[in-house]
Coordinates of C-alpha atoms in Angstrom, one line a residue:
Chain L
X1 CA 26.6 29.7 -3.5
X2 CA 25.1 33.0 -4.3
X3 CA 22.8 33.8 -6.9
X4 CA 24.8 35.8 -9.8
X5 CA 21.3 37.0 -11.6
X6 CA 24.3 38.1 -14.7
X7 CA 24.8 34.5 -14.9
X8 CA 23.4 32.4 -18.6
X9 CA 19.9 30.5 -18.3
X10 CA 21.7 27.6 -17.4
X11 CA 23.8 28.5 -14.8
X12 CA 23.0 28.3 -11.3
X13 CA 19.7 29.7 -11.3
X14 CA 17.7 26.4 -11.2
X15 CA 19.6 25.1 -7.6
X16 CA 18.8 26.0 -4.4
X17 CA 20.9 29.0 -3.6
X18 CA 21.1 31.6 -0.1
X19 CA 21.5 34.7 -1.1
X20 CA 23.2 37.8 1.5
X21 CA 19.7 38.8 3.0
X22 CA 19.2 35.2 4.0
X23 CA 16.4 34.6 1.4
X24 CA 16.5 31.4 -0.3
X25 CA 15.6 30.5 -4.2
X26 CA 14.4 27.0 -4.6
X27 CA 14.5 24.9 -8.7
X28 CA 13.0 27.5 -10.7
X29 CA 14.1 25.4 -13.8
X30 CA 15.8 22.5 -15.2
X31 CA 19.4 22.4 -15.9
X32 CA 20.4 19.3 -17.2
X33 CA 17.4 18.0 -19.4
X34 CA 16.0 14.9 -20.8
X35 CA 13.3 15.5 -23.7
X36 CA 10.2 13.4 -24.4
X37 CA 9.2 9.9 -23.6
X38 CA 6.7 8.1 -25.4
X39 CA 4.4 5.3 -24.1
X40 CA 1.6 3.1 -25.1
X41 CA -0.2 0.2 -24.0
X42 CA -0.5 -3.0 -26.6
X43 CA -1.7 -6.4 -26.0
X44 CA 1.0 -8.1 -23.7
X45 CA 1.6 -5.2 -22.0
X46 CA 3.0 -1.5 -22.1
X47 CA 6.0 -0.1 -24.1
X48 CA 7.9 3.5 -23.5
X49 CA 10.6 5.0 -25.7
X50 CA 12.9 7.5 -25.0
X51 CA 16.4 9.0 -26.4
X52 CA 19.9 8.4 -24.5
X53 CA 20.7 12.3 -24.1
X54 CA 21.0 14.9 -21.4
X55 CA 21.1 18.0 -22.4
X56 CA 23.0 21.3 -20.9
X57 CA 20.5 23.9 -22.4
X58 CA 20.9 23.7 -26.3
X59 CA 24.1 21.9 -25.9
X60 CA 24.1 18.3 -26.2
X61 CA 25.9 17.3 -23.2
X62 CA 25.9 13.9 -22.4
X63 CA 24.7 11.8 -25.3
X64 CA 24.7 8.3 -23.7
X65 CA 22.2 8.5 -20.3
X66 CA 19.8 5.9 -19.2
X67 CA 16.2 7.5 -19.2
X68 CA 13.6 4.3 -18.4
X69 CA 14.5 2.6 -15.4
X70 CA 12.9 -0.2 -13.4
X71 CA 11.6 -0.4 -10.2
X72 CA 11.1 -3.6 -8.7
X73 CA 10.0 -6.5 -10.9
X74 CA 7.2 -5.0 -12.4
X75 CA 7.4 -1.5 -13.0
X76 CA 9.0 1.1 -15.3
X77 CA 9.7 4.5 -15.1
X78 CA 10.8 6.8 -18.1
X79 CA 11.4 10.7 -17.4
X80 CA 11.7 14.0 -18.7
X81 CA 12.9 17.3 -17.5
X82 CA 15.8 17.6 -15.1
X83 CA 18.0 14.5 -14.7
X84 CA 19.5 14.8 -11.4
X85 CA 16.0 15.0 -10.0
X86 CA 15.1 12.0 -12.0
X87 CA 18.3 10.2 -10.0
X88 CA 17.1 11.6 -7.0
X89 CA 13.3 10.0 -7.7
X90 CA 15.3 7.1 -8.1
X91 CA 17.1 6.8 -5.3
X92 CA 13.9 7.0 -3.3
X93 CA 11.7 4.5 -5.2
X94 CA 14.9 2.6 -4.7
X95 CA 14.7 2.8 -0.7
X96 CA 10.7 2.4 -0.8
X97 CA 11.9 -1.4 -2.8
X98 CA 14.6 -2.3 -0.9
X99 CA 12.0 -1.6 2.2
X100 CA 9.4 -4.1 1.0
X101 CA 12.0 -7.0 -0.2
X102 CA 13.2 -6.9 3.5
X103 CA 9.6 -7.6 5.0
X104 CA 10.3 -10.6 3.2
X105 CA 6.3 -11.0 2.9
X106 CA 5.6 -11.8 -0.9
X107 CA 4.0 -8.4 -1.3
X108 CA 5.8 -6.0 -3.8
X109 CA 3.9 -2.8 -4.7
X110 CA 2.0 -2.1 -8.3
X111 CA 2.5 0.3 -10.8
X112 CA -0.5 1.9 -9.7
X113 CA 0.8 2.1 -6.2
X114 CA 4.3 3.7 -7.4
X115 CA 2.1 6.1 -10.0
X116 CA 0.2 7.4 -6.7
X117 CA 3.4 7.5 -4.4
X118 CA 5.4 9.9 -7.0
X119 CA 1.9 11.9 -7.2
X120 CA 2.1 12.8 -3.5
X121 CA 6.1 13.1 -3.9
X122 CA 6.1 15.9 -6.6
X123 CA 2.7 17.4 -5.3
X124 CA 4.3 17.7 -1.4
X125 CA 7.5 19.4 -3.1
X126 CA 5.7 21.5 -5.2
X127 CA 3.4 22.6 -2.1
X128 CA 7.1 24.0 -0.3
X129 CA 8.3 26.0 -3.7
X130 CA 10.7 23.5 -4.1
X131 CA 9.3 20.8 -7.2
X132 CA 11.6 18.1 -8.6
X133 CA 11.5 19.4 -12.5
X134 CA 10.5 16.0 -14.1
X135 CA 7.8 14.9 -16.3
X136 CA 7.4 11.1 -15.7
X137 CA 5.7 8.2 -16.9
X138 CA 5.0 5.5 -15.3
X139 CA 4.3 1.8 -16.6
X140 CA 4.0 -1.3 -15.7
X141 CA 2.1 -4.6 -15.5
X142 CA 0.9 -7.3 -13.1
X143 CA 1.5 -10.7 -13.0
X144 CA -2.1 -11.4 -13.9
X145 CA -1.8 -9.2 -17.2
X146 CA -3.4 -5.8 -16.6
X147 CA -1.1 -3.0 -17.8
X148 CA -0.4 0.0 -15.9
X149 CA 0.2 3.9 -17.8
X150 CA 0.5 7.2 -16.0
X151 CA 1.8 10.4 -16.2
X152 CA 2.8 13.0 -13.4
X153 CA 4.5 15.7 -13.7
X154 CA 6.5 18.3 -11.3
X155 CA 3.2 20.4 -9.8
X156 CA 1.6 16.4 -9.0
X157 CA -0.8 16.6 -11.7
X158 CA -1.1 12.9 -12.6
X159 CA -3.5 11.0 -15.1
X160 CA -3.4 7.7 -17.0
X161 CA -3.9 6.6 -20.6
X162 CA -3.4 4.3 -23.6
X163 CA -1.1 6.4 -25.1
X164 CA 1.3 9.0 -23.2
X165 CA 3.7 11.8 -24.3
X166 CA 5.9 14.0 -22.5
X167 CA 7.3 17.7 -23.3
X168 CA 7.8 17.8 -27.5
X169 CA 6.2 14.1 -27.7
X170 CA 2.7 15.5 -26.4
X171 CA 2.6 18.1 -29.9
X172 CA 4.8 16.2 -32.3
X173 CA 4.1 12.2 -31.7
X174 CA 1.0 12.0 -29.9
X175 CA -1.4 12.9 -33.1
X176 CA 0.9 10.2 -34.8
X177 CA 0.3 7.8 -31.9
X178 CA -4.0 8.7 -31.7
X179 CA -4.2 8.0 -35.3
X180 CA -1.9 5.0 -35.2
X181 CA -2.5 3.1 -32.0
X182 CA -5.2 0.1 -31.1
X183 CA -5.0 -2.0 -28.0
X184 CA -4.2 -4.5 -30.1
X185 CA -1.2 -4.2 -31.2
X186 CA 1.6 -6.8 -31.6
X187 CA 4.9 -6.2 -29.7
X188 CA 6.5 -6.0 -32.9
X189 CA 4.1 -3.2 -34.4
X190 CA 4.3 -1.7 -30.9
X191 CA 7.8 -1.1 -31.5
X192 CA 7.6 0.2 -34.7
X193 CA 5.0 2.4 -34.0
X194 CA 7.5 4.0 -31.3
X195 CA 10.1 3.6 -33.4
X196 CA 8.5 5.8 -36.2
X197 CA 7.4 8.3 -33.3
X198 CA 10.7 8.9 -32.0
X199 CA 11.9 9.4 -35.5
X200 CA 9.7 12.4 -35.9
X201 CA 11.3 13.6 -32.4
X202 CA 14.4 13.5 -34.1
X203 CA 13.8 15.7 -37.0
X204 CA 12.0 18.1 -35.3
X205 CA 12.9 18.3 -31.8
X206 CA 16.3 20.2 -31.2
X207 CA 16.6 18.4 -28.0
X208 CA 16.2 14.9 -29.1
X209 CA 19.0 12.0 -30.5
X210 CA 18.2 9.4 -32.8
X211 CA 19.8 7.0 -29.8
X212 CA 16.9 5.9 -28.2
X213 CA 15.6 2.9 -25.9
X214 CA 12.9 1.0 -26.0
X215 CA 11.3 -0.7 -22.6
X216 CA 8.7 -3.3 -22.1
X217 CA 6.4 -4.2 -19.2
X218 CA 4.4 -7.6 -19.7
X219 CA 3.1 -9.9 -17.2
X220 CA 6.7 -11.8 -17.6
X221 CA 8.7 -8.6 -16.0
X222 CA 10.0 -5.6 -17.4
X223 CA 12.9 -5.7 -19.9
X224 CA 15.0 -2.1 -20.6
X225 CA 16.8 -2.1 -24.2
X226 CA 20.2 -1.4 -24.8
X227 CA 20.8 2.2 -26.4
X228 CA 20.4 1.7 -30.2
X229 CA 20.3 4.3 -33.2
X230 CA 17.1 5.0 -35.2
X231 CA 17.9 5.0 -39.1
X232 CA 17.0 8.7 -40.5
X233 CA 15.8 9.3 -44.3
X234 CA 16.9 12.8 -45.2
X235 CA 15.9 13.0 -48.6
X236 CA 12.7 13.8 -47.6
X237 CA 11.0 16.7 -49.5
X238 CA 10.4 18.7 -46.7
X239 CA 14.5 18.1 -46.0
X240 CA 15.5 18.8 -49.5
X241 CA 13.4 21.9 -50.7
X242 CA 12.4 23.4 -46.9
X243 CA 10.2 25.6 -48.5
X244 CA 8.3 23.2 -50.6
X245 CA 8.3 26.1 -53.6
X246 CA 6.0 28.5 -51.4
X247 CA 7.5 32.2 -50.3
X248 CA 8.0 31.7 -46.7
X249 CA 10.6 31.3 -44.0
X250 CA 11.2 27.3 -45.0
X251 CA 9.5 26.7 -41.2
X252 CA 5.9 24.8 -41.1
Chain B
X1 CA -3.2 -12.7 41.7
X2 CA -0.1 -12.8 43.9
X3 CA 1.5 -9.8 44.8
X4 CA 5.9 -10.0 44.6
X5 CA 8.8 -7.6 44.8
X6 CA 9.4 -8.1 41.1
X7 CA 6.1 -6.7 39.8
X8 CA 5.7 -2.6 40.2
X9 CA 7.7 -1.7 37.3
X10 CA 7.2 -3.3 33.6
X11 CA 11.3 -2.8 33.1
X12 CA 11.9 -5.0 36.1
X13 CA 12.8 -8.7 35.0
X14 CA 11.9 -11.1 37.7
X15 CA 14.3 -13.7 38.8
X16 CA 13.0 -15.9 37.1
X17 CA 13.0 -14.4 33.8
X18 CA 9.5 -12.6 33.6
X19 CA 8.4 -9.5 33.2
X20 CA 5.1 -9.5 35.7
X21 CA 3.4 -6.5 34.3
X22 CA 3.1 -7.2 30.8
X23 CA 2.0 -10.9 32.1
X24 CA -0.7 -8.9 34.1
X25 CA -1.5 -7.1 30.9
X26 CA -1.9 -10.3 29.3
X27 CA -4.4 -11.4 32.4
X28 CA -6.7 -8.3 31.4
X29 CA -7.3 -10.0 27.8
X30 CA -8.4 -12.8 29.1
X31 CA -11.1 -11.2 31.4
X32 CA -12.5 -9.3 28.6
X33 CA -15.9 -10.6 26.5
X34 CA -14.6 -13.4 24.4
X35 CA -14.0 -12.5 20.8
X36 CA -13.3 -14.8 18.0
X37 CA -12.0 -15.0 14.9
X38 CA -12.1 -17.7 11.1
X39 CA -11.1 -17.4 8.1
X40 CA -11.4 -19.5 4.4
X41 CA -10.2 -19.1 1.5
X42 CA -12.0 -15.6 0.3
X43 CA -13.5 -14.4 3.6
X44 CA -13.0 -13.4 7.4
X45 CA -15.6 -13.4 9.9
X46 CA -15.1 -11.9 13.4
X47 CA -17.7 -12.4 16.0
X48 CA -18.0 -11.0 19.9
X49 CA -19.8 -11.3 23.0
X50 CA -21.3 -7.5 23.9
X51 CA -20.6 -6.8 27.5
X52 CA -22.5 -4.4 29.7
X53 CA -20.8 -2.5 32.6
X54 CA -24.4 -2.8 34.4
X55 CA -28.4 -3.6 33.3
X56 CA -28.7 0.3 32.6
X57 CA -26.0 0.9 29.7
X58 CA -25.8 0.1 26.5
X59 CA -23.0 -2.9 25.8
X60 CA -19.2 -1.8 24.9
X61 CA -18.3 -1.8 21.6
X62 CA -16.3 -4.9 20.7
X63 CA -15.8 -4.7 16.9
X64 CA -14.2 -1.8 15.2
X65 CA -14.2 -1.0 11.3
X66 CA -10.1 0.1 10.6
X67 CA -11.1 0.8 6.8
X68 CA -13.4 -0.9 3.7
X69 CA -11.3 -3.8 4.1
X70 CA -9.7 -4.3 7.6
X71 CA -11.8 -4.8 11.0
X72 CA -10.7 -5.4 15.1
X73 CA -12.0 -7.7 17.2
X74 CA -11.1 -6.6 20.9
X75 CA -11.1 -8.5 24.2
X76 CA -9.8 -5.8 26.9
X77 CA -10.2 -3.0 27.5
X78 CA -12.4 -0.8 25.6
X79 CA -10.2 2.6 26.1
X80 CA -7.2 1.2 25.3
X81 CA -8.7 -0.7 22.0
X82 CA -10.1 3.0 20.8
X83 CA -6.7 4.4 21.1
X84 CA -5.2 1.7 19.0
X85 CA -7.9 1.3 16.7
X86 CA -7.7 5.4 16.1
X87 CA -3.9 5.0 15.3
X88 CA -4.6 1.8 12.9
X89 CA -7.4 4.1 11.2
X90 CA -5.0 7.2 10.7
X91 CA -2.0 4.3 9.1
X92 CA -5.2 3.0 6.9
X93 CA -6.1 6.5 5.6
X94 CA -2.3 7.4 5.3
X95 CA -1.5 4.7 3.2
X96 CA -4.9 4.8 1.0
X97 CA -3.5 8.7 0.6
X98 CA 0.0 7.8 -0.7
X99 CA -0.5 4.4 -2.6
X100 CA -3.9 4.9 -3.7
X101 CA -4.8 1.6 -2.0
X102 CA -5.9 -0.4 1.2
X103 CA -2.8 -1.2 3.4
X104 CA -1.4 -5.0 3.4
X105 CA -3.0 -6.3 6.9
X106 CA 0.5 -8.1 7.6
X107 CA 2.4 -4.7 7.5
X108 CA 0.1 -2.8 9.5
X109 CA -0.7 -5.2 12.6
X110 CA 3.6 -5.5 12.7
X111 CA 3.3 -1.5 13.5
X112 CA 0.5 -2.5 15.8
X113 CA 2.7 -4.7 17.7
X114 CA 5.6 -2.0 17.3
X115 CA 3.4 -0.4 19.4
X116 CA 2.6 -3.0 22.2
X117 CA 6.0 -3.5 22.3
X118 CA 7.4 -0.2 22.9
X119 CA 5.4 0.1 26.4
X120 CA 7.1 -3.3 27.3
X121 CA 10.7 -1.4 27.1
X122 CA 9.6 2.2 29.0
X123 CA 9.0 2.7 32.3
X124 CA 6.8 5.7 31.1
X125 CA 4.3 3.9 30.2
X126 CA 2.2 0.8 30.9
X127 CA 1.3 -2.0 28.6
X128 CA -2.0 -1.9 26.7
X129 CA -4.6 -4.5 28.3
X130 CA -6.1 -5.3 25.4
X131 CA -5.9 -8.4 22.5
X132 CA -7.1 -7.7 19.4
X133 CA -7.9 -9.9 16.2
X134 CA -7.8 -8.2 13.2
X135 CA -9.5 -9.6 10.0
X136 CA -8.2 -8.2 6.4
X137 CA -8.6 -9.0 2.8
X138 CA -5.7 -7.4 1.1
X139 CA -3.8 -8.7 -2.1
X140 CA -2.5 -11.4 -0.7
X141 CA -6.0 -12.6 0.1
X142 CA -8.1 -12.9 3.4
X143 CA -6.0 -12.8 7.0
X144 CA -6.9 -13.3 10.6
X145 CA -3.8 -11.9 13.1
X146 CA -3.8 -11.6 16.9
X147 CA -1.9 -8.9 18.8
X148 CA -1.0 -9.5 22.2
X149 CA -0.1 -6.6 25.4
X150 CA 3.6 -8.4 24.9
X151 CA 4.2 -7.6 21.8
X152 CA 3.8 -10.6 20.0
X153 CA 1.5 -11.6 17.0
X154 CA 0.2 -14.4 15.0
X155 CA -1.2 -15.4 12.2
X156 CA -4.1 -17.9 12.2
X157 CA -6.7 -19.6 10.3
X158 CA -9.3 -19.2 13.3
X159 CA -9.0 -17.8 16.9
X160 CA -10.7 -17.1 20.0
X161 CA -9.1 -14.7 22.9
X162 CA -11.4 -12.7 26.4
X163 CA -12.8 -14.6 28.8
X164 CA -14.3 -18.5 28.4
X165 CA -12.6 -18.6 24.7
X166 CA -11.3 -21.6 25.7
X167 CA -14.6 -23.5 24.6
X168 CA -15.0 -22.1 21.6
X169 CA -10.8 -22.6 20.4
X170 CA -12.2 -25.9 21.4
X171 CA -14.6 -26.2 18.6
X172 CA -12.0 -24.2 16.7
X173 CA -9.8 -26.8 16.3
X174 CA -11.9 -29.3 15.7
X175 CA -13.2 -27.8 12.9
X176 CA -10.4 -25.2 11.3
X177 CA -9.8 -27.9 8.5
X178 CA -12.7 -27.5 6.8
X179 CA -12.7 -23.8 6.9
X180 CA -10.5 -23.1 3.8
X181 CA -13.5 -24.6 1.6
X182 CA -16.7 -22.7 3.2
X183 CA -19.1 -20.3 2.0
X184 CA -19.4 -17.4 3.7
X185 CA -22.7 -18.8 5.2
X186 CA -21.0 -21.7 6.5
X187 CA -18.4 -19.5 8.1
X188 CA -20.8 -17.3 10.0
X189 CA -22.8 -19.9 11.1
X190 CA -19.5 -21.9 12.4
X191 CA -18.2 -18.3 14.4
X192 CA -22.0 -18.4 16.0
X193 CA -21.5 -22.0 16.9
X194 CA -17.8 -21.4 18.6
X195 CA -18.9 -18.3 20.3
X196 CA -21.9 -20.3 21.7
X197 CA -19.8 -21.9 24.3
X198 CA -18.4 -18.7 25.4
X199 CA -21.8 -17.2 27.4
X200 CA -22.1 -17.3 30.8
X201 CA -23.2 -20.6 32.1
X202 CA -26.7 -19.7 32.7
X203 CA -27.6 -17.6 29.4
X204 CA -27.8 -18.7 25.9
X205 CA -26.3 -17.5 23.1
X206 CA -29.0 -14.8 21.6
X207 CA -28.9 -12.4 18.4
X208 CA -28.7 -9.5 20.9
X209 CA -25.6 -10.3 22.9
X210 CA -23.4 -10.3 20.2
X211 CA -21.7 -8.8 17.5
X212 CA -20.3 -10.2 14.2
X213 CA -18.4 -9.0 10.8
X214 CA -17.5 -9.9 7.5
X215 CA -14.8 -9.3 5.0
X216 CA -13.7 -10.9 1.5
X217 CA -13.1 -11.0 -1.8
X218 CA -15.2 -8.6 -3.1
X219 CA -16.7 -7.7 -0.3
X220 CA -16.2 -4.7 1.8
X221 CA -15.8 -5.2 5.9
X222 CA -19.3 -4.8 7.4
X223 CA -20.5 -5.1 10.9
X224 CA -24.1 -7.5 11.6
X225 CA -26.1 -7.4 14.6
X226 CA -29.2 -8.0 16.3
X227 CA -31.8 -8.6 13.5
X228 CA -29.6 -9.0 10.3
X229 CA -28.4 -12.5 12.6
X230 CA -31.2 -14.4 13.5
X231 CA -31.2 -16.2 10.1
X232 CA -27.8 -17.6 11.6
X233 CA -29.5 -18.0 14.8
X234 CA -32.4 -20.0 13.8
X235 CA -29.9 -22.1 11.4
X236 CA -27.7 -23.0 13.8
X237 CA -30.5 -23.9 16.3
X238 CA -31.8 -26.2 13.7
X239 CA -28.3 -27.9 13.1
X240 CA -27.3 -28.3 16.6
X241 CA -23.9 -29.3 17.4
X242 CA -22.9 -26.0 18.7
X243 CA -20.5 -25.4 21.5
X244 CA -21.2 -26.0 25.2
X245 CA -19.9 -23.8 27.6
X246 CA -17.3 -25.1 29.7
X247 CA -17.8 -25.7 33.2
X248 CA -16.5 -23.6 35.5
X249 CA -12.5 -23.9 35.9
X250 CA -12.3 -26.4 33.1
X251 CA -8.6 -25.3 32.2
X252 CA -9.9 -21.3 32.6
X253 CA -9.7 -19.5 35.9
X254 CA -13.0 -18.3 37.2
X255 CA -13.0 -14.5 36.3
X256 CA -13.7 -11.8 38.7
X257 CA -16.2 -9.6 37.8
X258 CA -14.6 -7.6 35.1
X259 CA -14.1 -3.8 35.8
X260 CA -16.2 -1.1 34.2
X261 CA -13.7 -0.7 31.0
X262 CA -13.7 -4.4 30.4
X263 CA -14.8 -5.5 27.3

């Protein structure tokens, strides 16, 4: 396919494309994107959140897409940023499992092990011009109870935390989730703490849904929740009189 | 050994279903220094008998460090152990590179066997003459393996391979059951006692002539010798009971003098 440079922002530019003089462009962005996940750590374990929707640039393409997947019996992985690179991510962690349940030796491999496996993944493409466009996180926990929470991203830059955001989540729920989180917190506060986080997403992100789903790691397993709608309160001040009676543009 | 038509190939299948070369492969472990090999509950200990090619060298290395928590015992020869143990370092730092962590000892000596095996099927190549025990503490807890020139490997709670091992298996078996309960003392003093009946008839067993390593729980794979044993030494002098060496053709073949590589 050549490279038509009249073509819209979200047209064709992002794949790999040959153009008449035999040079070749590699991803130089997303074209079908997933916003922010959220996810924290609390006592029994580690929780993400994410929306259900893919989007097509500003269009709100497909509203009903599964963002936090397993891996294995013990680990979770929610992403951001371009979704067929996130299918593709999942196709190989996929392989990597399948390998180790046919060793049929008792060993299965830890979140931290995964975490440091996508780190060389996304670092090695990124190192030939050619990154998978996600922002991950990774979560998990081990049978004997610690919980797992990283982040990597599509140059390989990778660290772990308490409390992770990706894309809008890292400016619009984080300072919610600093001032709200402890390590103690119950499932159900856990939850609602997310909950409340992904509201916010809603109202202020453009490229969020209020369908989200939650996901759970504990030393039990992981469990994924179905797609369920967060309720929204829009007669807010801030929604009713934008400007809040000062002489601006109604933004903040 | 007998010389037949069936033998100058390691493709060649004998009549009688054998494939002569790797079984001459096989016969080259056996003539190396003895190495053994225990294991409890948390730890690994592997012990050797140093070997040198003549009174004017200093002894072969018998013991090799694979990473912080995986070691070799060899019986063989030496040449053909480095090359292996350099390929079982490179999967070690691989892995630690892409996971993070220290490679599951199970995983890696089946690779190592991969590799026997492949000579066994070429007739590029020749089989590697050496045995090796590896000792691991992964996270599924301590192992002991053996590798054979054939290809196959095993899993055990303690072994002894190389020349006059057959002693200390011996005193191996008679003791393995206890094993799963001892302290790491215990353990090292128990390896000293089995590889006691493995010395030439006329020599004793002494902190010099040996090598011995550790790895557990906890406790990164480190390599004793000479000085840092004759605690064990004097301990297990004390306690007695150690193994005797065999006498000579007691279910072993009298060895040749071993060839310069031979370790």
């Amino acid at each position: 396919m050549l490279c038509h440079s009249a073509a819209g922002p979200a047209r064709g530019a992002g794949h790999a494309t040959a153009a008449m003089d035999g040079t070749r462009q590699h991803t130089s962005q997303p074209i079908v994107t997933g916003t922010s996940v959220l996810g924290i750590k609390y006592k029994d374990g580690v929780m993400l959140a994410a929306d259900t929707l893919a989007s097509y640039g500003s269009l709100a393409r497909y509203k009903n897409v599964e963002r936090l997947k397993p891996v294995g019996e013990c680990t979770l992985i929610g992403a951001s940023g371009e979704y067929s690179d996130f299918q593709h991510i999942m196709e190989t962690l996929e392989d990597y499992h399948q390998y180790d349940v046919n060793m049929d030796d008792g060993f299965e491999r830890s979140p931290a092990e995964i975490y440091n496996l996508l780190r060389t993944i996304m670092y090695n493409r990124r190192n030939k011009f050619n990154p998978l466009w996600n922002y991950l996180l990774i979560a998990g926990c081990k049978k004997d109870g610690t919980a797992f929470l990283g982040s990597v991203d599509h140059i390989g830059t990778c660290y772990e935390d308490n409390i992770l955001a990706t894309g809008f989540g890292g400016h619009l729920a984080l300072p919610i989730l600093r001032k709200k989180w402890r390590p103690d917190l119950e499932e159900g506060e856990a939850r609602a703490l997310l909950e409340d986080c992904m509201r916010v997403l809603f109202y202020r992100d453009c490229r969020a849904l209020n369908r989200i789903q939650i996901a759970k790691a504990t030393a039990e397993g992981t469990v994924v929740s179905d797609a369920y709608k967060v309720d929204t309160e829009w007669s807010l001040a801030s929604f009713s009189q934008p400007k809040a009676g000062q002489d601006t543009d109604g933004s903040w | 050994m007998f010389r037949n038509q069936y033998d100058t190939d390691v493709t060649v299948w004998s009549p009688q279903g054998r494939l002569h070369q790797v079984e001459y492969a096989m016969e080259a472990v056996k003539q190396g220094g003895a190495s053994l090999g225990l294991r409890s509950g948390s730890h690994v200990v592997l012990a050797a008998l140093k070997r040198a090619p003549n009174e004017m060298s200093a002894p072969q290395k018998k013991i090799f460090k694979l990473d912080s928590n995986m070691g070799v015992a060899i019986a063989g020869l030496t040449a053909d152990a480095r090359s292996l143990a350099k390929y079982m370092r490179t999967e070690c730092l691989n892995h630690k590179y892409v996971y993070g962590t220290t490679m599951q000892a199970s995983r890696l000596v089946l690779d190592l066997a991969d590799m026997h095996q492949r000579t066994t099927q070429s007739y590029v190549r020749r089989p590697y003459g050496v045995g090796m025990l590896v000792a691991a503490h992964d996270q599924t807890g301590p192992h002991l393996f053996q590798t054979c020139p054939s290809g196959n490997y095993f899993e055990y709670v303690a072994m002894a391979i190389g020349a006059r091992s057959q002693s200390a298996k011996t005193y191996l078996e008679k003791h393995f059951e206890d094993f799963e309960n001892c302290d790491l003392d215990e353990l090292v003093k128990h390896a000293l006692k089995a590889l006691s009946g493995c010395v030439t008839g006329d020599k004793e067993l002494d902190a010099n002539g040996l090598t011995l390593a550790i790895v557990g729980k906890d406790k990164v794979f480190e390599s004793l010798e000479g000085e840092q044993l004759q605690p064990y030494m004097d301990a297990i002098e004390l306690e007695g009971n150690a193994a005797q060496p065999m006498d000579e053709g007691d279910g072993e073949e009298k060895a040749p003098a071993p060839d310069a590589g031979m370790a």
